[in-house]
Coordinates of C-alpha atoms in Angstrom, one line a residue:
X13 CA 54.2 -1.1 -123.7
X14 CA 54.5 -4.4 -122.0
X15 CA 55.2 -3.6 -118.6
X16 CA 54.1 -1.1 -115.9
X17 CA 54.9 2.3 -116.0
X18 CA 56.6 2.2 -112.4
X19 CA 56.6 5.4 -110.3
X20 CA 57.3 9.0 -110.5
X21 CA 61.6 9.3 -110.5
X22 CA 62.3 10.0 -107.2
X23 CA 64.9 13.3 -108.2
X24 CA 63.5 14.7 -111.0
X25 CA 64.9 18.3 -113.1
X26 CA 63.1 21.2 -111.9
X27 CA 60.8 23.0 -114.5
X28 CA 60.6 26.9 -115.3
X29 CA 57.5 26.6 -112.6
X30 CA 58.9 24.4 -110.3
X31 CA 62.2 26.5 -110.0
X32 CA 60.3 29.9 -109.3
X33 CA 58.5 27.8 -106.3
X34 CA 60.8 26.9 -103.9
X35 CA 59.8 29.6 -101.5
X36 CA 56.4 27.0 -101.6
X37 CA 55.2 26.1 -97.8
X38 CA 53.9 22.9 -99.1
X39 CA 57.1 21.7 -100.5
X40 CA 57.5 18.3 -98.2
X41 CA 54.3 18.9 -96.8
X42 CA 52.3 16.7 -94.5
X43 CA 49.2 17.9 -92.7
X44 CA 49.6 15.3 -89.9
X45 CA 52.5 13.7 -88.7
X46 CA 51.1 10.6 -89.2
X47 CA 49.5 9.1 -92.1
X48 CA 45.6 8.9 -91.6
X49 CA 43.6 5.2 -90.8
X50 CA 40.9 6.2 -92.7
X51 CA 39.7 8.8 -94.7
X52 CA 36.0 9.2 -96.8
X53 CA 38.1 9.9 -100.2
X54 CA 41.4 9.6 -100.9
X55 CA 42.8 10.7 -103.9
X56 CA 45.9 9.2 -105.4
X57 CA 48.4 12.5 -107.3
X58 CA 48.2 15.9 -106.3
X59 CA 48.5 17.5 -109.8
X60 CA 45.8 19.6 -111.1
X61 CA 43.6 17.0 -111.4
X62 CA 43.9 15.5 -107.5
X63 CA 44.0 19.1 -106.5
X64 CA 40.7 20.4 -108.1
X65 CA 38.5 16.8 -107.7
X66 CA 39.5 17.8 -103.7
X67 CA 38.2 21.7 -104.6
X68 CA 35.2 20.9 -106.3
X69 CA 34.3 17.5 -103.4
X70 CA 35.2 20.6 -100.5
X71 CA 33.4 23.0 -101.8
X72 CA 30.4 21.2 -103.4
X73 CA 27.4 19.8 -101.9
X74 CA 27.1 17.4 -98.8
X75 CA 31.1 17.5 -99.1
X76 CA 32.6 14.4 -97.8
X77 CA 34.2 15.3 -93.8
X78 CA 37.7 13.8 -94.5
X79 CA 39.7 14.0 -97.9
X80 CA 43.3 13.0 -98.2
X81 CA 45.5 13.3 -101.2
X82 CA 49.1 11.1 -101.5
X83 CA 51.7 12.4 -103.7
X84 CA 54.6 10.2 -104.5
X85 CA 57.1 13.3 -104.3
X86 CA 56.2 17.2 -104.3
X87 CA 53.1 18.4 -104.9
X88 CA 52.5 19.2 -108.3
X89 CA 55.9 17.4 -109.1
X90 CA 54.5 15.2 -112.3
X91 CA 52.7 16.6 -115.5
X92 CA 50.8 19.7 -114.4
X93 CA 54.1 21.3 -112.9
X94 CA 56.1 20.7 -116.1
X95 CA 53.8 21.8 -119.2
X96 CA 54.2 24.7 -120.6
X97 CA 51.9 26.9 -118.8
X98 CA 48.9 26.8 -122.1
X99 CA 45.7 26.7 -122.0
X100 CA 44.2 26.4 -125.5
X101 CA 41.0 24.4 -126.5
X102 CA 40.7 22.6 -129.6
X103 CA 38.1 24.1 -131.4
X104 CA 37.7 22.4 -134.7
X105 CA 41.4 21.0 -135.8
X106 CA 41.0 16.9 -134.3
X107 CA 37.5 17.1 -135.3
X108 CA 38.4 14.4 -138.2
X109 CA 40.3 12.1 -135.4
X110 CA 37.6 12.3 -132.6
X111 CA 34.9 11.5 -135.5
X112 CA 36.7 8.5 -137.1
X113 CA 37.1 7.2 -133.3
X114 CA 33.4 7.8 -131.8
X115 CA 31.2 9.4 -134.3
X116 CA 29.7 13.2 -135.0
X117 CA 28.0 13.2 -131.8
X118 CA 30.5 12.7 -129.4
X119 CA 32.8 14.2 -131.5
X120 CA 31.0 17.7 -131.4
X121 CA 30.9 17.0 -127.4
X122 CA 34.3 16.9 -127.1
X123 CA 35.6 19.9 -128.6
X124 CA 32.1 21.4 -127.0
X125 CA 34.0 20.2 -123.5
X126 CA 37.4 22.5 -124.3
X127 CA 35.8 25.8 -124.3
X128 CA 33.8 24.6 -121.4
X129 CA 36.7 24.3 -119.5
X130 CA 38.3 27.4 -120.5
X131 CA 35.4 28.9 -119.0
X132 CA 35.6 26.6 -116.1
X133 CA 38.6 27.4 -115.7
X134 CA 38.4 31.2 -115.6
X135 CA 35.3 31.4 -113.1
X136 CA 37.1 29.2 -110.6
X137 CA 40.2 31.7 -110.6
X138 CA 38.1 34.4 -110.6
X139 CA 36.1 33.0 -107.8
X140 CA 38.6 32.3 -105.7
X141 CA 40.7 35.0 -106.6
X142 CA 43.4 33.0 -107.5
X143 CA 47.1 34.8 -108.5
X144 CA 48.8 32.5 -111.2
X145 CA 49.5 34.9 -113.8
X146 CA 46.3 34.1 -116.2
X147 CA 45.7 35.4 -118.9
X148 CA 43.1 35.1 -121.7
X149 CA 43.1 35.9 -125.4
X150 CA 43.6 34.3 -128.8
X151 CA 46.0 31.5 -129.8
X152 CA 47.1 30.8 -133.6
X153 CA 47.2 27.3 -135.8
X154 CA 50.2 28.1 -138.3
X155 CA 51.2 25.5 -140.7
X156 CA 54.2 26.3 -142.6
X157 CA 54.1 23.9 -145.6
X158 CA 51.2 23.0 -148.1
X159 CA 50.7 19.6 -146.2
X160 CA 49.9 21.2 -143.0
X161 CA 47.0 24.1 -144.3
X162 CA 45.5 21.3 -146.4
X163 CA 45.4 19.3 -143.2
X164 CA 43.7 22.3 -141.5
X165 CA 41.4 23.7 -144.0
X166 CA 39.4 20.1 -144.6
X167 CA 39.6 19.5 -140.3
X168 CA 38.0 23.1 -140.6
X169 CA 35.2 21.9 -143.6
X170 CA 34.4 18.9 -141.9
X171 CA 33.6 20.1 -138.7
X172 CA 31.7 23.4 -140.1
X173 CA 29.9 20.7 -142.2
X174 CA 28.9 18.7 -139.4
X175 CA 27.2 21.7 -137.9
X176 CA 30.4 22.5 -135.5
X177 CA 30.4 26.2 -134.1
X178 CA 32.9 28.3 -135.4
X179 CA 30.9 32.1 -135.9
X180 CA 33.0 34.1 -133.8
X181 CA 35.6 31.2 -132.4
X182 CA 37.2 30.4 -134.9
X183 CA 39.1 33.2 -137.8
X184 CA 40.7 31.7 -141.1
X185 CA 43.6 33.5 -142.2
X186 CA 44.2 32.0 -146.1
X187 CA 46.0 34.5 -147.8
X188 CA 49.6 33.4 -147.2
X189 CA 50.9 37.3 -147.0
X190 CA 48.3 37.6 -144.6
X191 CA 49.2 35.1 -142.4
X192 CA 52.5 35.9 -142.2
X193 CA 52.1 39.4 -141.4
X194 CA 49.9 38.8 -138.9
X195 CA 51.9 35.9 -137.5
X196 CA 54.9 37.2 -137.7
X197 CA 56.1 33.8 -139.1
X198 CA 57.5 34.5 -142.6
X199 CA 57.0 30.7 -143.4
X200 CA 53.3 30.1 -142.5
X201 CA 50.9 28.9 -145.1
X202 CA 48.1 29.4 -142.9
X203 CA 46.9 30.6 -139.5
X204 CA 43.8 29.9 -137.4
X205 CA 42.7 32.1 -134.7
X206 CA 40.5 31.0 -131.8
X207 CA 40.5 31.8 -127.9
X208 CA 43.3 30.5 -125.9
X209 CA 45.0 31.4 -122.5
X210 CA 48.1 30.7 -120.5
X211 CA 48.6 30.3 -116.6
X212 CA 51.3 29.8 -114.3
X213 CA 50.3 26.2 -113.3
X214 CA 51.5 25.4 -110.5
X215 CA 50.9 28.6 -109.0
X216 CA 46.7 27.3 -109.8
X217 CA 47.4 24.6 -108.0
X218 CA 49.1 25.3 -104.6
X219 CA 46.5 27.7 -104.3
X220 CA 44.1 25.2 -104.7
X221 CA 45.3 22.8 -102.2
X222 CA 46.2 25.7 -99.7
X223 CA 42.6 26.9 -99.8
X224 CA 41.4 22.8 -99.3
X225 CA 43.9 22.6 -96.1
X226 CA 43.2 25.3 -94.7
X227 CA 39.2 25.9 -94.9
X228 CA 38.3 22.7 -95.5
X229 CA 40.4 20.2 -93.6
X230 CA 42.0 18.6 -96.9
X231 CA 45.0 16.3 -95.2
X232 CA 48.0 16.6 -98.3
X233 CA 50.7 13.7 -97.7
X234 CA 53.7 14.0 -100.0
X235 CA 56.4 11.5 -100.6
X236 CA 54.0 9.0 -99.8
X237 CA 53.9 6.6 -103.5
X238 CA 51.1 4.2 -103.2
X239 CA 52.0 0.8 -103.7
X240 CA 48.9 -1.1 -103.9
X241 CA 45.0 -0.7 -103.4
X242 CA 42.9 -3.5 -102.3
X243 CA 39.8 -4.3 -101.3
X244 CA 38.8 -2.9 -97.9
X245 CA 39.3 -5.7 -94.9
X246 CA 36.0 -5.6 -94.0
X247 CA 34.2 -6.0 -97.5
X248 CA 33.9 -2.5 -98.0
X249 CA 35.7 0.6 -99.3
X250 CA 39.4 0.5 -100.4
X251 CA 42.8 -0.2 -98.3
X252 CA 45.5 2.4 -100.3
X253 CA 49.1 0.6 -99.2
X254 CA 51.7 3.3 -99.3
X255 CA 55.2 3.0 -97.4
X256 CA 54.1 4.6 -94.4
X257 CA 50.8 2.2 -93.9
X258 CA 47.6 1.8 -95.5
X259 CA 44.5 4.5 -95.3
X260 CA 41.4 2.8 -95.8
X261 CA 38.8 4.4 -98.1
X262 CA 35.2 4.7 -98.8
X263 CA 36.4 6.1 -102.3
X264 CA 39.2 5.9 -103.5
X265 CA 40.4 8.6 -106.8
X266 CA 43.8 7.2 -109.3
X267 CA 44.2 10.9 -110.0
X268 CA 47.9 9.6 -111.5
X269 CA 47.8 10.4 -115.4
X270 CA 50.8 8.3 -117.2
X271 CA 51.4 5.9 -113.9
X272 CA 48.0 4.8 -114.0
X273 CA 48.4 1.3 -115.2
X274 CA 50.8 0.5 -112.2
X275 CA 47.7 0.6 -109.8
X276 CA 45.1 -0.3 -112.3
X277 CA 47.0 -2.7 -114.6
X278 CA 43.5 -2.9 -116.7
X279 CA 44.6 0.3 -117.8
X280 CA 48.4 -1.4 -119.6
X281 CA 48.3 -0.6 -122.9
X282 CA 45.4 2.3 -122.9
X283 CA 47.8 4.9 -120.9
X284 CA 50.6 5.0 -122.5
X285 CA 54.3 7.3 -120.6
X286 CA 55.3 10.0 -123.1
X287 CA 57.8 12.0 -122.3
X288 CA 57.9 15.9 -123.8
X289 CA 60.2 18.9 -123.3
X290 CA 60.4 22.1 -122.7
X291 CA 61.9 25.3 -122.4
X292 CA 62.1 29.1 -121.1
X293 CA 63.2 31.6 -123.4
X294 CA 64.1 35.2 -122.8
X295 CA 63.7 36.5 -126.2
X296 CA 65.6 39.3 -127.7
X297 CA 64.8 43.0 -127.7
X298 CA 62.5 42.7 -131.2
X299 CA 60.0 40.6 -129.1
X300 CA 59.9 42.2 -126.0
X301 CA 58.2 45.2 -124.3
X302 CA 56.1 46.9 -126.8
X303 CA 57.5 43.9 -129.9
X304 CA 55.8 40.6 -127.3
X305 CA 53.6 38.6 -129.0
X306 CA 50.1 39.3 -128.4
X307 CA 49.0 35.4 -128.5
X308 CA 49.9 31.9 -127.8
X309 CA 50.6 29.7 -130.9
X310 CA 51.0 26.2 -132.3
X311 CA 53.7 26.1 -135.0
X312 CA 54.4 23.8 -137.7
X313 CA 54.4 19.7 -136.6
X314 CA 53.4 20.5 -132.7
X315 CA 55.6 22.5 -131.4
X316 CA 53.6 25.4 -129.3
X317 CA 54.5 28.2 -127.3
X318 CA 53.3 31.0 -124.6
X319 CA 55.0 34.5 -123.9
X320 CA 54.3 35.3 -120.6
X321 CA 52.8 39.1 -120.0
X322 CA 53.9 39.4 -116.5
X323 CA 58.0 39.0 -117.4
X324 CA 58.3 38.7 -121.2
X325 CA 59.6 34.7 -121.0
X326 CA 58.6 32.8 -124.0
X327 CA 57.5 29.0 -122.8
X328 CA 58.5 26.7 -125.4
X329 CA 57.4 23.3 -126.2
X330 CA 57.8 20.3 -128.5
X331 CA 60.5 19.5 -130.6
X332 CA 59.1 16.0 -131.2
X333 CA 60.8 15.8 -135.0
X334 CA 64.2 15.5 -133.3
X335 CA 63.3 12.2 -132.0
X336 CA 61.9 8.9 -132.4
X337 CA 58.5 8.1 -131.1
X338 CA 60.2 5.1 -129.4
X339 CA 62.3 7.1 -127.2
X340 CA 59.5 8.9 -126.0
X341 CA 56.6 6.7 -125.7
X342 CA 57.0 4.8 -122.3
X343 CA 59.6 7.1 -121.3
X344 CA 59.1 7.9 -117.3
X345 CA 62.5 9.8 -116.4
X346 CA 62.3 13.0 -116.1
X347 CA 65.4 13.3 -114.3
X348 CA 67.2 14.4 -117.3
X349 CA 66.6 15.8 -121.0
X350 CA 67.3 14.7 -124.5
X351 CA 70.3 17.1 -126.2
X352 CA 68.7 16.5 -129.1
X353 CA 65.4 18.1 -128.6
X354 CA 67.1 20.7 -126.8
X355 CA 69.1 21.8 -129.8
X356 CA 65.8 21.8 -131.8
X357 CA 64.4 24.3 -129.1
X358 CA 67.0 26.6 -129.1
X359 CA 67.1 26.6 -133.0
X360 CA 63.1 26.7 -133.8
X361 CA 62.2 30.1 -132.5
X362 CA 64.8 32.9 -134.7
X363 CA 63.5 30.2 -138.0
X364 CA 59.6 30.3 -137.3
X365 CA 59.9 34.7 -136.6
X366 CA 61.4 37.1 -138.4
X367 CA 63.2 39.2 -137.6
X368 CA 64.3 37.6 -134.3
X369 CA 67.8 39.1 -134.4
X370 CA 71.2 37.8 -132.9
X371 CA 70.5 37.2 -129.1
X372 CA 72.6 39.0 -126.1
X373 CA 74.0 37.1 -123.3
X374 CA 71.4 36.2 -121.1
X375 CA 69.1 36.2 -124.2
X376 CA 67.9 32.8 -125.7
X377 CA 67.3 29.5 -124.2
X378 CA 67.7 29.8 -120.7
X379 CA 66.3 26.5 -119.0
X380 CA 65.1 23.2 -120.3
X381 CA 63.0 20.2 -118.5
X382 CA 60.9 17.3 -119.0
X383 CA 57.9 16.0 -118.0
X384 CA 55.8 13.0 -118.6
X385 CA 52.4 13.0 -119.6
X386 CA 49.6 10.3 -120.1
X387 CA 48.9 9.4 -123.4
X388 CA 45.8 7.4 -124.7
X389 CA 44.7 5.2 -127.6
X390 CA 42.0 7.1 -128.7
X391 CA 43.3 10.9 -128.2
X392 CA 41.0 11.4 -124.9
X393 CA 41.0 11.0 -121.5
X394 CA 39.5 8.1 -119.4
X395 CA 37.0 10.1 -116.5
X396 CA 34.5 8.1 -114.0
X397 CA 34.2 4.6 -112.1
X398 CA 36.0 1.9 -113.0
X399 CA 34.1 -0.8 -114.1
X400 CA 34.1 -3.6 -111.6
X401 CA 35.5 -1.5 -108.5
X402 CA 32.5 0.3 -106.8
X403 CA 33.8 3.3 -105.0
X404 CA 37.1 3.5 -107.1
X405 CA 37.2 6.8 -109.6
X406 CA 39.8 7.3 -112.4
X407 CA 40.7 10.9 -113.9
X408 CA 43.8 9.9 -115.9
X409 CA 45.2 10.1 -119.8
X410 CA 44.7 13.6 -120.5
X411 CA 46.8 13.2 -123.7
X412 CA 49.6 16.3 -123.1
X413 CA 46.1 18.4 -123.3
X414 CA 45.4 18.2 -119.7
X415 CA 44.5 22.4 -119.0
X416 CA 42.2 22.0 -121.8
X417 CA 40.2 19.7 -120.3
X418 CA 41.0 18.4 -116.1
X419 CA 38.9 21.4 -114.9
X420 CA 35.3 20.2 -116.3
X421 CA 37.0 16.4 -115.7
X422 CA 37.5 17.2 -112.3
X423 CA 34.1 18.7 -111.2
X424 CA 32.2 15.6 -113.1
X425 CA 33.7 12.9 -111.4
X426 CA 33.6 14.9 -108.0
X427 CA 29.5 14.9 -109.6
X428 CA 29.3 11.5 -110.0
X429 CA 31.4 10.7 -107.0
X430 CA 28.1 12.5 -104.9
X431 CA 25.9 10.1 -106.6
X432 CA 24.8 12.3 -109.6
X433 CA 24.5 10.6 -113.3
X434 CA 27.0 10.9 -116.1
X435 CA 23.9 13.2 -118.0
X436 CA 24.2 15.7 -115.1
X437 CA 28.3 16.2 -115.6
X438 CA 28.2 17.5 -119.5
X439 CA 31.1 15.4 -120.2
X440 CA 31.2 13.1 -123.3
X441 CA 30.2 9.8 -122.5
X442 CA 33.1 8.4 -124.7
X443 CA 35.5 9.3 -121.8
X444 CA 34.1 7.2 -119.6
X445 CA 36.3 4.2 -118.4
X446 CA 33.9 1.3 -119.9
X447 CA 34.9 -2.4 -120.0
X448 CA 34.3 -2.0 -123.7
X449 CA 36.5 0.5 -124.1
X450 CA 39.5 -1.1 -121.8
X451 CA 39.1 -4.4 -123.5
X452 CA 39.3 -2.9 -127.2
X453 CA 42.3 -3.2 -129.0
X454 CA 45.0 -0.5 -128.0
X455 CA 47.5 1.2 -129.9
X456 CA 48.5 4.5 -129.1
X457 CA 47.6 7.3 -131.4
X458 CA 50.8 9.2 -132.9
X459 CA 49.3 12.3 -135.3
X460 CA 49.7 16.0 -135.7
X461 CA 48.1 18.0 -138.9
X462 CA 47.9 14.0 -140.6
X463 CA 51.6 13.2 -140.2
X464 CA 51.9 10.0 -138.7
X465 CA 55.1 9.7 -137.6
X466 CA 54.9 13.0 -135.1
X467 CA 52.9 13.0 -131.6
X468 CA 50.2 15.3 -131.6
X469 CA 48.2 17.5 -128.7
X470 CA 50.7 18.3 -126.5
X471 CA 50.9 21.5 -128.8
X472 CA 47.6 22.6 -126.6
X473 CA 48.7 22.5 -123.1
X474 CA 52.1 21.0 -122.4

């Protein structure tokens, strides 16, 4: 990618979420009429991540008295409103990756840091007694040729051998009639099962934000893109340029995922624009009621999916084989979707489950969108200060794994925004956003179960 990412489309499709939303009070909201002068924090994206670095600043120590977000369109318009609604930590299967990349150590720490944030991220609804459909249980791995369980099974020896915890987390299924039984996928080779969940997103998030603006003075500006931050007039803080005038800023938070590089263009080449796709599917009678699937999965060469207990809609996701890498990676419109992927959608579910039956009007693929998520060279997101610019904090390049890992993200850099040391957050040090990491050779990592030539991770949370 040799040029900026841009900004978000200014129109773009509506998502499964987004369409069952626009009852939402804070669609074209703006606490104030008028844009803010000044402001202690100001956080740049109103996704999950914007939204819970305000929750955790607001309801933390010594919070800070004024916190604004901007939002180039709708709140929870960009990545976090468009996945697919999972939330499943990687508990042993890019163990080999994150290894190769930053050694045993960190490597450990960051599949340590997805089941923290499942738990995060179940306390924190609990807590605040949050209503967007969550739901926790197991998830599968199901490979469905030789190549992919052979992929798995050494992922699976290495990390056991390096001393990775897998006693009750993780359950190898390797007896192929097995797995397909208990799958229901008559072509799996393998399956893994390990905990996983699945939320309505941005249901998480507007309740977030709501509870910020309304307890806790949180001033929420949509359609208000950023155009530029520079330093502060008077030598200190930020000055965050938007259309509608400038807010200066003691801090200032790039809370903006795959459009990162347009305000930090340190960042070109290290957050790269993919675009996915997804889908809602209302399945047939044999997998519904009393026949739904009892877990989330990830099938074949990363495409994943959810069935929603509260309706019976199957989320659907991926369909990466249908296109080139190239027409994806630096991709920002998601005004529109690729006919090819979504003929792979509607196609993939009656071939990976038996059984699956002919489909009644009304039944089958029901709704398809895009969205655009960050993608890094390394497989991991970039969390803390950037070097060089006191004051300015980056939690961007989740990797299409974003609900596995923004939560803990979040409340570190709201930790180390306070003052507190990168020890005191938990959070691998390999995700900080280091000079030596931004000046080291990028090139985006393309990988699922070994094959190269099909984008990995977004099978987790997309």
């Amino acid at each position: 990618m040799d040029q900026t990412p841009g900004y978000p489309r200014p129109n773009p499709c509506l998502s499964f979420w987004l369409q069952g939303a626009r009852n939402s009070p804070l669609l074209g909201h703006r606490t104030t009429e008028a844009l803010p002068e000044s402001s202690d924090v100001t956080i740049v994206g109103s996704g999950l991540s914007g939204a819970a670095i305000a929750y955790f600043l607001l309801t933390g120590d010594n919070p800070p008295r004024r916190v604004t977000i901007l939002e180039a369109r709708e709140a929870c318009y960009g990545a976090t409103g468009r996945n697919g609604g999972h939330c499943r930590p990687d508990c042993y299967r890019d163990y080999t990756h994150y290894k190769a990349e930053v050694g045993r150590a960190q490597a450990l720490k960051i599949i340590q840091n997805e089941m923290d944030t499942l738990e995060l991220m179940g306390q924190v609804i609990e807590k605040e007694g949050i209503d967007c459909d969550f739901w926790r249980g197991f998830s599968y791995d199901v490979p469905m040729d030789q190549a992919g369980a052979d992929f798995l099974a050494a992922a699976y020896k290495e990390f056991v051998d390096d001393g990775g915890p897998v006693e009750g987390i993780v359950e190898r299924i390797l007896d192929q009639d097995v797995a397909r039984r208990t799958t229901r996928c008559p072509l799996a080779t393998a399956a893994y099962k390990f905990p996983g969940a699945s939320l309505y997103p941005y249901k998480l998030v507007h309740h977030l934000l709501t509870l910020c603006i309304e307890k806790h003075g949180l001033n929420l500006q949509t359609h208000t893109p950023v155009r530029r931050v520079l330093p502060g007039p008077d030598g200190t803080g930020w000055a965050v340029h938007t259309d509608r005038g400038a807010v200066h800023t003691r801090q200032v938070v790039y809370a903006t995922n795959a459009f990162t590089a347009t305000l930090l263009p340190e960042f070109m080449g290290h957050i790269w624009p993919f675009r996915g796709q997804c889908a809602a599917v209302v399945p047939p009678k044999a997998y519904a009621g009393p026949n739904m699937l009892t877990s989330t999965y990830s099938l074949d060469y990363g495409d994943y999916l959810i069935q929603r207990p509260k309706d019976g809609v199957i989320l659907f996701g991926g369909a990466r084989r249908s296109m080139s890498v190239e027409r994806l990676l630096g991709n920002t419109d998601d005004t529109e979707t690729f006919p090819e992927m979504t003929a792979e959608l509607k196609a993939a579910l009656p071939r990976y489950f038996e059984g699956w039956g002919e489909q009644a009007l009304g039944e089958g693929l029901v709704q398809v969108w895009s969205g655009i998520m960050g993608y890094t060279s390394e497989g991991y997101p970039y969390v803390g200060e950037v070097h060089d610019k006191p004051g300015a904090f980056v939690c961007a390049g989740h990797h299409g794994h974003g609900m596995a890992r923004i939560m803990t993200c979040a409340k570190g850099l709201a930790s180390l925004m306070q003052g507190n040391s990168w020890e005191s957050t938990g959070l691998p040090e390999c995700f900080q956003p280091t000079r030596e990491r931004l000046s080291a050779r990028a090139q985006v990592v393309v990988h699922n179960l070994g094959k190269q030539d099909v984008v990995g991770r977004a099978d987790s949370s997309s």
